[in-house]
mmCIF file with all atom_site columns, C-alpha atoms in Angstrom:
data_model
loop_
_atom_site.group_PDB
_atom_site.id
_atom_site.type_symbol
_atom_site.label_atom_id
_atom_site.label_alt_id
_atom_site.label_comp_id
_atom_site.label_asym_id
_atom_site.label_entity_id
_atom_site.label_seq_id
_atom_site.pdbx_PDB_ins_code
_atom_site.Cartn_x
_atom_site.Cartn_y
_atom_site.Cartn_z
_atom_site.occupancy
_atom_site.B_iso_or_equiv
_atom_site.pdbx_formal_charge
_atom_site.auth_seq_id
_atom_site.auth_comp_id
_atom_site.auth_asym_id
_atom_site.auth_atom_id
_atom_site.pdbx_PDB_model_num
ATOM 1   C CA . MET A 1 1   ? -29.381 -233.843 -92.756  1.00 0.00 ? 1   MET A CA 1
ATOM 2   C CA . LYS A 1 2   ? -31.274 -235.863 -95.330  1.00 0.00 ? 2   LYS A CA 1
ATOM 3   C CA . LEU A 1 3   ? -34.564 -234.856 -96.976  1.00 0.00 ? 3   LEU A CA 1
ATOM 4   C CA . TYR A 1 4   ? -36.934 -237.528 -98.298  1.00 0.00 ? 4   TYR A CA 1
ATOM 5   C CA . THR A 1 5   ? -38.909 -235.796 -101.000 1.00 0.00 ? 5   THR A CA 1
ATOM 6   C CA . HIS A 1 6   ? -40.256 -235.724 -104.546 1.00 0.00 ? 6   HIS A CA 1
ATOM 7   C CA . GLU A 1 7   ? -40.008 -232.690 -106.795 1.00 0.00 ? 7   GLU A CA 1
ATOM 8   C CA . MET A 1 8   ? -43.404 -233.194 -108.440 1.00 0.00 ? 8   MET A CA 1
ATOM 9   C CA . ALA A 1 9   ? -45.519 -233.597 -105.291 1.00 0.00 ? 9   ALA A CA 1
ATOM 10  C CA . PRO A 1 10  ? -46.855 -230.319 -103.874 1.00 0.00 ? 10  PRO A CA 1
ATOM 11  C CA . ASN A 1 11  ? -45.952 -230.587 -100.185 1.00 0.00 ? 11  ASN A CA 1
ATOM 12  C CA . PRO A 1 12  ? -42.404 -231.819 -100.818 1.00 0.00 ? 12  PRO A CA 1
ATOM 13  C CA . LEU A 1 13  ? -42.055 -229.104 -103.447 1.00 0.00 ? 13  LEU A CA 1
ATOM 14  C CA . ARG A 1 14  ? -42.887 -226.473 -100.820 1.00 0.00 ? 14  ARG A CA 1
ATOM 15  C CA . VAL A 1 15  ? -39.931 -227.617 -98.737  1.00 0.00 ? 15  VAL A CA 1
ATOM 16  C CA . ASN A 1 16  ? -37.660 -227.980 -101.769 1.00 0.00 ? 16  ASN A CA 1
ATOM 17  C CA . ILE A 1 17  ? -38.276 -224.359 -102.791 1.00 0.00 ? 17  ILE A CA 1
ATOM 18  C CA . PHE A 1 18  ? -37.808 -223.211 -99.181  1.00 0.00 ? 18  PHE A CA 1
ATOM 19  C CA . VAL A 1 19  ? -34.461 -225.012 -99.010  1.00 0.00 ? 19  VAL A CA 1
ATOM 20  C CA . ARG A 1 20  ? -33.277 -223.538 -102.320 1.00 0.00 ? 20  ARG A CA 1
ATOM 21  C CA . GLU A 1 21  ? -34.493 -220.051 -101.412 1.00 0.00 ? 21  GLU A CA 1
ATOM 22  C CA . LYS A 1 22  ? -32.370 -220.150 -98.235  1.00 0.00 ? 22  LYS A CA 1
ATOM 23  C CA . ASN A 1 23  ? -29.479 -221.826 -100.076 1.00 0.00 ? 23  ASN A CA 1
ATOM 24  C CA . ILE A 1 24  ? -29.323 -224.739 -97.633  1.00 0.00 ? 24  ILE A CA 1
ATOM 25  C CA . LYS A 1 25  ? -27.180 -227.678 -98.703  1.00 0.00 ? 25  LYS A CA 1
ATOM 26  C CA . LEU A 1 26  ? -28.509 -231.074 -97.713  1.00 0.00 ? 26  LEU A CA 1
ATOM 27  C CA . GLU A 1 27  ? -28.791 -234.580 -99.116  1.00 0.00 ? 27  GLU A CA 1
ATOM 28  C CA . THR A 1 28  ? -32.063 -235.394 -100.848 1.00 0.00 ? 28  THR A CA 1
ATOM 29  C CA . VAL A 1 29  ? -33.650 -238.772 -101.542 1.00 0.00 ? 29  VAL A CA 1
ATOM 30  C CA . GLU A 1 30  ? -36.465 -238.856 -104.105 1.00 0.00 ? 30  GLU A CA 1
ATOM 31  C CA . LEU A 1 31  ? -39.138 -241.441 -103.347 1.00 0.00 ? 31  LEU A CA 1
ATOM 32  C CA . GLU A 1 32  ? -41.657 -242.699 -105.887 1.00 0.00 ? 32  GLU A CA 1
ATOM 33  C CA . PHE A 1 33  ? -44.886 -242.426 -103.907 1.00 0.00 ? 33  PHE A CA 1
ATOM 34  C CA . MET A 1 34  ? -46.945 -243.752 -106.831 1.00 0.00 ? 34  MET A CA 1
ATOM 35  C CA . GLU A 1 35  ? -44.874 -246.953 -106.729 1.00 0.00 ? 35  GLU A CA 1
ATOM 36  C CA . GLY A 1 36  ? -45.665 -247.685 -103.097 1.00 0.00 ? 36  GLY A CA 1
ATOM 37  C CA . GLU A 1 37  ? -42.312 -246.669 -101.596 1.00 0.00 ? 37  GLU A CA 1
ATOM 38  C CA . LEU A 1 38  ? -44.069 -244.792 -98.786  1.00 0.00 ? 38  LEU A CA 1
ATOM 39  C CA . LYS A 1 39  ? -45.917 -247.932 -97.716  1.00 0.00 ? 39  LYS A CA 1
ATOM 40  C CA . THR A 1 40  ? -42.801 -249.960 -96.893  1.00 0.00 ? 40  THR A CA 1
ATOM 41  C CA . ASP A 1 41  ? -41.892 -250.852 -93.309  1.00 0.00 ? 41  ASP A CA 1
ATOM 42  C CA . GLU A 1 42  ? -38.593 -249.014 -93.756  1.00 0.00 ? 42  GLU A CA 1
ATOM 43  C CA . PHE A 1 43  ? -40.233 -245.713 -94.632  1.00 0.00 ? 43  PHE A CA 1
ATOM 44  C CA . SER A 1 44  ? -43.107 -246.173 -92.171  1.00 0.00 ? 44  SER A CA 1
ATOM 45  C CA . ALA A 1 45  ? -40.487 -246.287 -89.409  1.00 0.00 ? 45  ALA A CA 1
ATOM 46  C CA . ARG A 1 46  ? -39.459 -242.771 -90.494  1.00 0.00 ? 46  ARG A CA 1
ATOM 47  C CA . ASN A 1 47  ? -43.032 -241.489 -90.776  1.00 0.00 ? 47  ASN A CA 1
ATOM 48  C CA . PRO A 1 48  ? -45.946 -243.682 -89.683  1.00 0.00 ? 48  PRO A CA 1
ATOM 49  C CA . MET A 1 49  ? -48.289 -241.363 -91.611  1.00 0.00 ? 49  MET A CA 1
ATOM 50  C CA . GLN A 1 50  ? -46.568 -242.622 -94.802  1.00 0.00 ? 50  GLN A CA 1
ATOM 51  C CA . ARG A 1 51  ? -46.215 -239.162 -96.313  1.00 0.00 ? 51  ARG A CA 1
ATOM 52  C CA . ILE A 1 52  ? -43.376 -237.058 -97.646  1.00 0.00 ? 52  ILE A CA 1
ATOM 53  C CA . PRO A 1 53  ? -41.480 -234.838 -97.056  1.00 0.00 ? 53  PRO A CA 1
ATOM 54  C CA . VAL A 1 54  ? -39.470 -236.121 -94.107  1.00 0.00 ? 54  VAL A CA 1
ATOM 55  C CA . LEU A 1 55  ? -36.303 -234.516 -92.768  1.00 0.00 ? 55  LEU A CA 1
ATOM 56  C CA . GLU A 1 56  ? -33.776 -236.850 -91.107  1.00 0.00 ? 56  GLU A CA 1
ATOM 57  C CA . LEU A 1 57  ? -31.434 -235.183 -88.609  1.00 0.00 ? 57  LEU A CA 1
ATOM 58  C CA . ALA A 1 58  ? -27.907 -236.277 -87.762  1.00 0.00 ? 58  ALA A CA 1
ATOM 59  C CA . ASP A 1 59  ? -29.063 -237.654 -84.392  1.00 0.00 ? 59  ASP A CA 1
ATOM 60  C CA . GLY A 1 60  ? -31.651 -239.905 -86.017  1.00 0.00 ? 60  GLY A CA 1
ATOM 61  C CA . THR A 1 61  ? -34.670 -237.673 -85.398  1.00 0.00 ? 61  THR A CA 1
ATOM 62  C CA . TYR A 1 62  ? -37.295 -237.584 -88.161  1.00 0.00 ? 62  TYR A CA 1
ATOM 63  C CA . ILE A 1 63  ? -39.379 -234.462 -88.760  1.00 0.00 ? 63  ILE A CA 1
ATOM 64  C CA . SER A 1 64  ? -42.376 -234.679 -91.065  1.00 0.00 ? 64  SER A CA 1
ATOM 65  C CA . GLU A 1 65  ? -45.058 -232.163 -92.130  1.00 0.00 ? 65  GLU A CA 1
ATOM 66  C CA . SER A 1 66  ? -43.932 -229.431 -94.516  1.00 0.00 ? 66  SER A CA 1
ATOM 67  C CA . HIS A 1 67  ? -44.462 -226.504 -92.155  1.00 0.00 ? 67  HIS A CA 1
ATOM 68  C CA . ALA A 1 68  ? -42.656 -228.208 -89.278  1.00 0.00 ? 68  ALA A CA 1
ATOM 69  C CA . ILE A 1 69  ? -39.649 -228.913 -91.499  1.00 0.00 ? 69  ILE A CA 1
ATOM 70  C CA . CYS A 1 70  ? -39.546 -225.319 -92.725  1.00 0.00 ? 70  CYS A CA 1
ATOM 71  C CA . ARG A 1 71  ? -39.868 -224.020 -89.162  1.00 0.00 ? 71  ARG A CA 1
ATOM 72  C CA . TYR A 1 72  ? -36.899 -226.143 -88.080  1.00 0.00 ? 72  TYR A CA 1
ATOM 73  C CA . LEU A 1 73  ? -34.780 -225.003 -91.035  1.00 0.00 ? 73  LEU A CA 1
ATOM 74  C CA . GLU A 1 74  ? -35.726 -221.362 -90.425  1.00 0.00 ? 74  GLU A CA 1
ATOM 75  C CA . GLN A 1 75  ? -34.432 -221.626 -86.861  1.00 0.00 ? 75  GLN A CA 1
ATOM 76  C CA . MET A 1 76  ? -31.269 -223.455 -87.868  1.00 0.00 ? 76  MET A CA 1
ATOM 77  C CA . TYR A 1 77  ? -30.513 -221.122 -90.782  1.00 0.00 ? 77  TYR A CA 1
ATOM 78  C CA . PRO A 1 78  ? -31.818 -217.691 -89.702  1.00 0.00 ? 78  PRO A CA 1
ATOM 79  C CA . LEU A 1 79  ? -30.203 -215.713 -92.533  1.00 0.00 ? 79  LEU A CA 1
ATOM 80  C CA . HIS A 1 80  ? -32.656 -214.591 -95.232  1.00 0.00 ? 80  HIS A CA 1
ATOM 81  C CA . PRO A 1 81  ? -35.731 -215.240 -93.072  1.00 0.00 ? 81  PRO A CA 1
ATOM 82  C CA . LEU A 1 82  ? -38.822 -216.507 -94.860  1.00 0.00 ? 82  LEU A CA 1
ATOM 83  C CA . MET A 1 83  ? -41.127 -216.670 -91.829  1.00 0.00 ? 83  MET A CA 1
ATOM 84  C CA . GLY A 1 84  ? -40.766 -213.113 -90.560  1.00 0.00 ? 84  GLY A CA 1
ATOM 85  C CA . LEU A 1 85  ? -38.860 -211.422 -87.736  1.00 0.00 ? 85  LEU A CA 1
ATOM 86  C CA . LEU A 1 86  ? -41.172 -209.375 -85.516  1.00 0.00 ? 86  LEU A CA 1
ATOM 87  C CA . ALA A 1 87  ? -44.407 -210.737 -84.035  1.00 0.00 ? 87  ALA A CA 1
ATOM 88  C CA . LYS A 1 88  ? -46.799 -208.879 -86.347  1.00 0.00 ? 88  LYS A CA 1
ATOM 89  C CA . GLU A 1 89  ? -44.892 -209.860 -89.496  1.00 0.00 ? 89  GLU A CA 1
ATOM 90  C CA . GLN A 1 90  ? -44.659 -213.487 -88.392  1.00 0.00 ? 90  GLN A CA 1
ATOM 91  C CA . ALA A 1 91  ? -48.391 -213.606 -87.682  1.00 0.00 ? 91  ALA A CA 1
ATOM 92  C CA . LEU A 1 92  ? -49.354 -212.113 -91.060  1.00 0.00 ? 92  LEU A CA 1
ATOM 93  C CA . ILE A 1 93  ? -47.056 -214.481 -92.941  1.00 0.00 ? 93  ILE A CA 1
ATOM 94  C CA . GLU A 1 94  ? -48.447 -217.434 -90.988  1.00 0.00 ? 94  GLU A CA 1
ATOM 95  C CA . MET A 1 95  ? -52.001 -216.277 -91.684  1.00 0.00 ? 95  MET A CA 1
ATOM 96  C CA . TRP A 1 96  ? -51.542 -216.086 -95.447  1.00 0.00 ? 96  TRP A CA 1
ATOM 97  C CA . ASN A 1 97  ? -49.478 -219.257 -95.551  1.00 0.00 ? 97  ASN A CA 1
ATOM 98  C CA . ARG A 1 98  ? -52.284 -221.159 -93.819  1.00 0.00 ? 98  ARG A CA 1
ATOM 99  C CA . ARG A 1 99  ? -54.913 -219.556 -96.046  1.00 0.00 ? 99  ARG A CA 1
ATOM 100 C CA . ALA A 1 100 ? -53.052 -220.782 -99.112  1.00 0.00 ? 100 ALA A CA 1
ATOM 101 C CA . GLU A 1 101 ? -52.565 -224.242 -97.632  1.00 0.00 ? 101 GLU A CA 1
ATOM 102 C CA . PHE A 1 102 ? -56.113 -224.814 -96.388  1.00 0.00 ? 102 PHE A CA 1
ATOM 103 C CA . ASN A 1 103 ? -58.124 -222.907 -99.000  1.00 0.00 ? 103 ASN A CA 1
ATOM 104 C CA . ILE A 1 104 ? -56.271 -223.510 -102.280 1.00 0.00 ? 104 ILE A CA 1
ATOM 105 C CA . LEU A 1 105 ? -53.741 -226.326 -101.961 1.00 0.00 ? 105 LEU A CA 1
ATOM 106 C CA . GLY A 1 106 ? -55.856 -228.607 -99.785  1.00 0.00 ? 106 GLY A CA 1
ATOM 107 C CA . PRO A 1 107 ? -58.976 -228.324 -101.955 1.00 0.00 ? 107 PRO A CA 1
ATOM 108 C CA . ALA A 1 108 ? -56.914 -228.787 -105.126 1.00 0.00 ? 108 ALA A CA 1
ATOM 109 C CA . GLN A 1 109 ? -55.415 -231.960 -103.681 1.00 0.00 ? 109 GLN A CA 1
ATOM 110 C CA . HIS A 1 110 ? -58.857 -233.279 -102.691 1.00 0.00 ? 110 HIS A CA 1
ATOM 111 C CA . CYS A 1 111 ? -60.151 -232.475 -106.159 1.00 0.00 ? 111 CYS A CA 1
ATOM 112 C CA . LEU A 1 112 ? -57.367 -234.410 -107.860 1.00 0.00 ? 112 LEU A CA 1
ATOM 113 C CA . ARG A 1 113 ? -57.355 -237.359 -105.495 1.00 0.00 ? 113 ARG A CA 1
ATOM 114 C CA . HIS A 1 114 ? -61.129 -237.825 -105.639 1.00 0.00 ? 114 HIS A CA 1
ATOM 115 C CA . THR A 1 115 ? -61.731 -237.226 -109.363 1.00 0.00 ? 115 THR A CA 1
ATOM 116 C CA . SER A 1 116 ? -58.663 -238.710 -111.094 1.00 0.00 ? 116 SER A CA 1
ATOM 117 C CA . LEU A 1 117 ? -58.613 -242.378 -112.080 1.00 0.00 ? 117 LEU A CA 1
ATOM 118 C CA . ALA A 1 118 ? -54.818 -242.342 -111.749 1.00 0.00 ? 118 ALA A CA 1
ATOM 119 C CA . MET A 1 119 ? -55.168 -241.570 -108.027 1.00 0.00 ? 119 MET A CA 1
ATOM 120 C CA . ALA A 1 120 ? -57.748 -244.269 -107.306 1.00 0.00 ? 120 ALA A CA 1
ATOM 121 C CA . LYS A 1 121 ? -55.268 -246.645 -105.692 1.00 0.00 ? 121 LYS A CA 1
ATOM 122 C CA . LEU A 1 122 ? -54.031 -243.912 -103.336 1.00 0.00 ? 122 LEU A CA 1
ATOM 123 C CA . GLU A 1 123 ? -57.412 -242.504 -102.342 1.00 0.00 ? 123 GLU A CA 1
ATOM 124 C CA . VAL A 1 124 ? -59.736 -245.218 -101.043 1.00 0.00 ? 124 VAL A CA 1
ATOM 125 C CA . PRO A 1 125 ? -62.596 -244.587 -101.218 1.00 0.00 ? 125 PRO A CA 1
ATOM 126 C CA . GLN A 1 126 ? -62.764 -241.963 -103.931 1.00 0.00 ? 126 GLN A CA 1
ATOM 127 C CA . ILE A 1 127 ? -65.771 -239.645 -103.514 1.00 0.00 ? 127 ILE A CA 1
ATOM 128 C CA . GLU A 1 128 ? -66.290 -237.693 -106.715 1.00 0.00 ? 128 GLU A CA 1
ATOM 129 C CA . GLN A 1 129 ? -68.801 -235.272 -105.169 1.00 0.00 ? 129 GLN A CA 1
ATOM 130 C CA . TRP A 1 130 ? -66.235 -234.293 -102.534 1.00 0.00 ? 130 TRP A CA 1
ATOM 131 C CA . GLY A 1 131 ? -63.670 -233.638 -105.238 1.00 0.00 ? 131 GLY A CA 1
ATOM 132 C CA . GLU A 1 132 ? -66.064 -231.386 -107.163 1.00 0.00 ? 132 GLU A CA 1
ATOM 133 C CA . ALA A 1 133 ? -67.056 -229.492 -104.020 1.00 0.00 ? 133 ALA A CA 1
ATOM 134 C CA . ASN A 1 134 ? -63.410 -228.711 -103.365 1.00 0.00 ? 134 ASN A CA 1
ATOM 135 C CA . ARG A 1 135 ? -62.957 -227.466 -106.910 1.00 0.00 ? 135 ARG A CA 1
ATOM 136 C CA . GLN A 1 136 ? -65.377 -224.637 -106.115 1.00 0.00 ? 136 GLN A CA 1
ATOM 137 C CA . ARG A 1 137 ? -63.722 -223.926 -102.772 1.00 0.00 ? 137 ARG A CA 1
ATOM 138 C CA . ALA A 1 138 ? -60.365 -223.405 -104.471 1.00 0.00 ? 138 ALA A CA 1
ATOM 139 C CA . LEU A 1 139 ? -61.853 -221.065 -107.071 1.00 0.00 ? 139 LEU A CA 1
ATOM 140 C CA . GLU A 1 140 ? -63.507 -218.940 -104.370 1.00 0.00 ? 140 GLU A CA 1
ATOM 141 C CA . ALA A 1 141 ? -60.233 -218.592 -102.468 1.00 0.00 ? 141 ALA A CA 1
ATOM 142 C CA . LEU A 1 142 ? -58.392 -217.373 -105.561 1.00 0.00 ? 142 LEU A CA 1
ATOM 143 C CA . ASN A 1 143 ? -60.487 -214.219 -105.504 1.00 0.00 ? 143 ASN A CA 1
ATOM 144 C CA . VAL A 1 144 ? -59.286 -213.424 -101.979 1.00 0.00 ? 144 VAL A CA 1
ATOM 145 C CA . PHE A 1 145 ? -55.659 -213.761 -103.025 1.00 0.00 ? 145 PHE A CA 1
ATOM 146 C CA . ASP A 1 146 ? -56.209 -211.642 -106.117 1.00 0.00 ? 146 ASP A CA 1
ATOM 147 C CA . SER A 1 147 ? -57.567 -208.834 -103.919 1.00 0.00 ? 147 SER A CA 1
ATOM 148 C CA . GLN A 1 148 ? -54.616 -209.177 -101.530 1.00 0.00 ? 148 GLN A CA 1
ATOM 149 C CA . LEU A 1 149 ? -52.129 -208.931 -104.398 1.00 0.00 ? 149 LEU A CA 1
ATOM 150 C CA . ALA A 1 150 ? -53.819 -205.804 -105.692 1.00 0.00 ? 150 ALA A CA 1
ATOM 151 C CA . GLN A 1 151 ? -52.409 -204.043 -102.617 1.00 0.00 ? 151 GLN A CA 1
ATOM 152 C CA . ASN A 1 152 ? -49.151 -205.952 -102.063 1.00 0.00 ? 152 ASN A CA 1
ATOM 153 C CA . GLU A 1 153 ? -46.185 -206.990 -104.175 1.00 0.00 ? 153 GLU A CA 1
ATOM 154 C CA . PHE A 1 154 ? -46.086 -210.366 -102.451 1.00 0.00 ? 154 PHE A CA 1
ATOM 155 C CA . VAL A 1 155 ? -48.715 -212.440 -100.688 1.00 0.00 ? 155 VAL A CA 1
ATOM 156 C CA . ALA A 1 156 ? -47.965 -211.327 -97.124  1.00 0.00 ? 156 ALA A CA 1
ATOM 157 C CA . GLY A 1 157 ? -46.466 -207.917 -97.802  1.00 0.00 ? 157 GLY A CA 1
ATOM 158 C CA . ASP A 1 158 ? -43.516 -206.334 -99.554  1.00 0.00 ? 158 ASP A CA 1
ATOM 159 C CA . ARG A 1 159 ? -41.137 -209.295 -99.694  1.00 0.00 ? 159 ARG A CA 1
ATOM 160 C CA . PHE A 1 160 ? -41.056 -212.954 -100.703 1.00 0.00 ? 160 PHE A CA 1
ATOM 161 C CA . THR A 1 161 ? -41.869 -215.348 -97.848  1.00 0.00 ? 161 THR A CA 1
ATOM 162 C CA . ILE A 1 162 ? -43.065 -218.870 -97.160  1.00 0.00 ? 162 ILE A CA 1
ATOM 163 C CA . ALA A 1 163 ? -46.586 -217.580 -97.874  1.00 0.00 ? 163 ALA A CA 1
ATOM 164 C CA . ASP A 1 164 ? -45.528 -216.996 -101.485 1.00 0.00 ? 164 ASP A CA 1
ATOM 165 C CA . ILE A 1 165 ? -43.992 -220.466 -101.669 1.00 0.00 ? 165 ILE A CA 1
ATOM 166 C CA . THR A 1 166 ? -47.171 -222.163 -100.492 1.00 0.00 ? 166 THR A CA 1
ATOM 167 C CA . THR A 1 167 ? -49.378 -219.989 -102.692 1.00 0.00 ? 167 THR A CA 1
ATOM 168 C CA . TYR A 1 168 ? -47.180 -220.639 -105.730 1.00 0.00 ? 168 TYR A CA 1
ATOM 169 C CA . VAL A 1 169 ? -47.258 -224.400 -105.177 1.00 0.00 ? 169 VAL A CA 1
ATOM 170 C CA . ALA A 1 170 ? -51.017 -224.274 -104.573 1.00 0.00 ? 170 ALA A CA 1
ATOM 171 C CA . VAL A 1 171 ? -51.763 -222.297 -107.743 1.00 0.00 ? 171 VAL A CA 1
ATOM 172 C CA . ASN A 1 172 ? -49.299 -224.455 -109.672 1.00 0.00 ? 172 ASN A CA 1
ATOM 173 C CA . PHE A 1 173 ? -51.139 -227.572 -108.503 1.00 0.00 ? 173 PHE A CA 1
ATOM 174 C CA . LEU A 1 174 ? -54.428 -226.316 -109.926 1.00 0.00 ? 174 LEU A CA 1
ATOM 175 C CA . LYS A 1 175 ? -53.324 -227.413 -113.394 1.00 0.00 ? 175 LYS A CA 1
ATOM 176 C CA . PRO A 1 176 ? -53.185 -231.191 -112.736 1.00 0.00 ? 176 PRO A CA 1
ATOM 177 C CA . SER A 1 177 ? -56.350 -230.777 -110.682 1.00 0.00 ? 177 SER A CA 1
ATOM 178 C CA . LYS A 1 178 ? -57.989 -229.282 -113.813 1.00 0.00 ? 178 LYS A CA 1
ATOM 179 C CA . ILE A 1 179 ? -58.968 -226.074 -112.028 1.00 0.00 ? 179 ILE A CA 1
ATOM 180 C CA . PRO A 1 180 ? -58.220 -223.170 -114.395 1.00 0.00 ? 180 PRO A CA 1
ATOM 181 C CA . VAL A 1 181 ? -57.238 -219.826 -112.880 1.00 0.00 ? 181 VAL A CA 1
ATOM 182 C CA . PRO A 1 182 ? -59.696 -217.236 -114.261 1.00 0.00 ? 182 PRO A CA 1
ATOM 183 C CA . GLU A 1 183 ? -58.034 -214.690 -116.557 1.00 0.00 ? 183 GLU A CA 1
ATOM 184 C CA . LYS A 1 184 ? -59.869 -211.888 -114.774 1.00 0.00 ? 184 LYS A CA 1
ATOM 185 C CA . LEU A 1 185 ? -57.689 -212.442 -111.695 1.00 0.00 ? 185 LEU A CA 1
ATOM 186 C CA . GLU A 1 186 ? -54.989 -210.219 -113.161 1.00 0.00 ? 186 GLU A CA 1
ATOM 187 C CA . ASN A 1 187 ? -53.136 -209.530 -109.916 1.00 0.00 ? 187 ASN A CA 1
ATOM 188 C CA . LEU A 1 188 ? -52.809 -213.207 -109.078 1.00 0.00 ? 188 LEU A CA 1
ATOM 189 C CA . ASN A 1 189 ? -51.768 -214.138 -112.604 1.00 0.00 ? 189 ASN A CA 1
ATOM 190 C CA . LYS A 1 190 ? -49.123 -211.397 -112.795 1.00 0.00 ? 190 LYS A CA 1
ATOM 191 C CA . TRP A 1 191 ? -47.737 -212.405 -109.401 1.00 0.00 ? 191 TRP A CA 1
ATOM 192 C CA . PHE A 1 192 ? -47.566 -216.052 -110.484 1.00 0.00 ? 192 PHE A CA 1
ATOM 193 C CA . GLN A 1 193 ? -45.664 -215.235 -113.675 1.00 0.00 ? 193 GLN A CA 1
ATOM 194 C CA . ARG A 1 194 ? -43.234 -213.095 -111.692 1.00 0.00 ? 194 ARG A CA 1
ATOM 195 C CA . VAL A 1 195 ? -42.432 -215.503 -108.862 1.00 0.00 ? 195 VAL A CA 1
ATOM 196 C CA . LYS A 1 196 ? -42.065 -218.580 -111.078 1.00 0.00 ? 196 LYS A CA 1
ATOM 197 C CA . LYS A 1 197 ? -38.949 -216.938 -112.533 1.00 0.00 ? 197 LYS A CA 1
ATOM 198 C CA . ARG A 1 198 ? -37.182 -216.969 -109.162 1.00 0.00 ? 198 ARG A CA 1
ATOM 199 C CA . GLU A 1 199 ? -34.122 -219.204 -109.190 1.00 0.00 ? 199 GLU A CA 1
ATOM 200 C CA . SER A 1 200 ? -35.445 -221.293 -106.299 1.00 0.00 ? 200 SER A CA 1
ATOM 201 C CA . ILE A 1 201 ? -38.468 -222.185 -108.434 1.00 0.00 ? 201 ILE A CA 1
ATOM 202 C CA . SER A 1 202 ? -37.206 -222.139 -112.021 1.00 0.00 ? 202 SER A CA 1
ATOM 203 C CA . THR A 1 203 ? -34.128 -224.301 -111.424 1.00 0.00 ? 203 THR A CA 1
ATOM 204 C CA . LYS A 1 204 ? -36.279 -227.414 -111.019 1.00 0.00 ? 204 LYS A CA 1
ATOM 205 C CA . ARG A 1 205 ? -39.154 -228.715 -113.095 1.00 0.00 ? 205 ARG A CA 1
ATOM 206 C CA . THR A 1 206 ? -42.608 -228.047 -111.624 1.00 0.00 ? 206 THR A CA 1
ATOM 207 C CA . LEU A 1 207 ? -46.110 -229.277 -112.272 1.00 0.00 ? 207 LEU A CA 1
ATOM 208 C CA . ALA A 1 208 ? -46.922 -226.331 -114.533 1.00 0.00 ? 208 ALA A CA 1
ATOM 209 C CA . ALA A 1 209 ? -43.751 -226.548 -116.624 1.00 0.00 ? 209 ALA A CA 1
#
């Protein structure tokens, strides 16, 4: 298998941490998305959406979308499950994973892409008002996660899962999006400081390093 990725982009980083957490060995190819490498005909043949990450299988199949790649790897490497075992656990992990993706990471990405001059060539047209609206959406969601972590050691319960990976990447991405995490969210801040020390996260540079 071969993974087309980039350590500093949030969605590829989600898969990278997932792979390291499960100790999966595969070839990785880092692509410079800011240099237009995703727009080439060669890469478009792998993913017509022109996004990373993309997982290439031995039979020539290409799987894109972070969650789809993680789902495939979870099935292929079932030891140390990160997506749950029983139906209830799987549903709760999926619920919190999606909440982190759609309510923190997505808004943070919109905020950056629509308010940063450096992203202007990738986001056409840029709509500054949309970026600012998403800034507030991300801040509101952080309160929900802080309340959840007041009752749980990890985002979806008592152990580290893909929901923690997505939430970590989402909160980590707030920094380049210039969305500060309020100090009053003590549970969220303590959780973040704890999980960023995990080997799967600390062994590679991240956006908040």
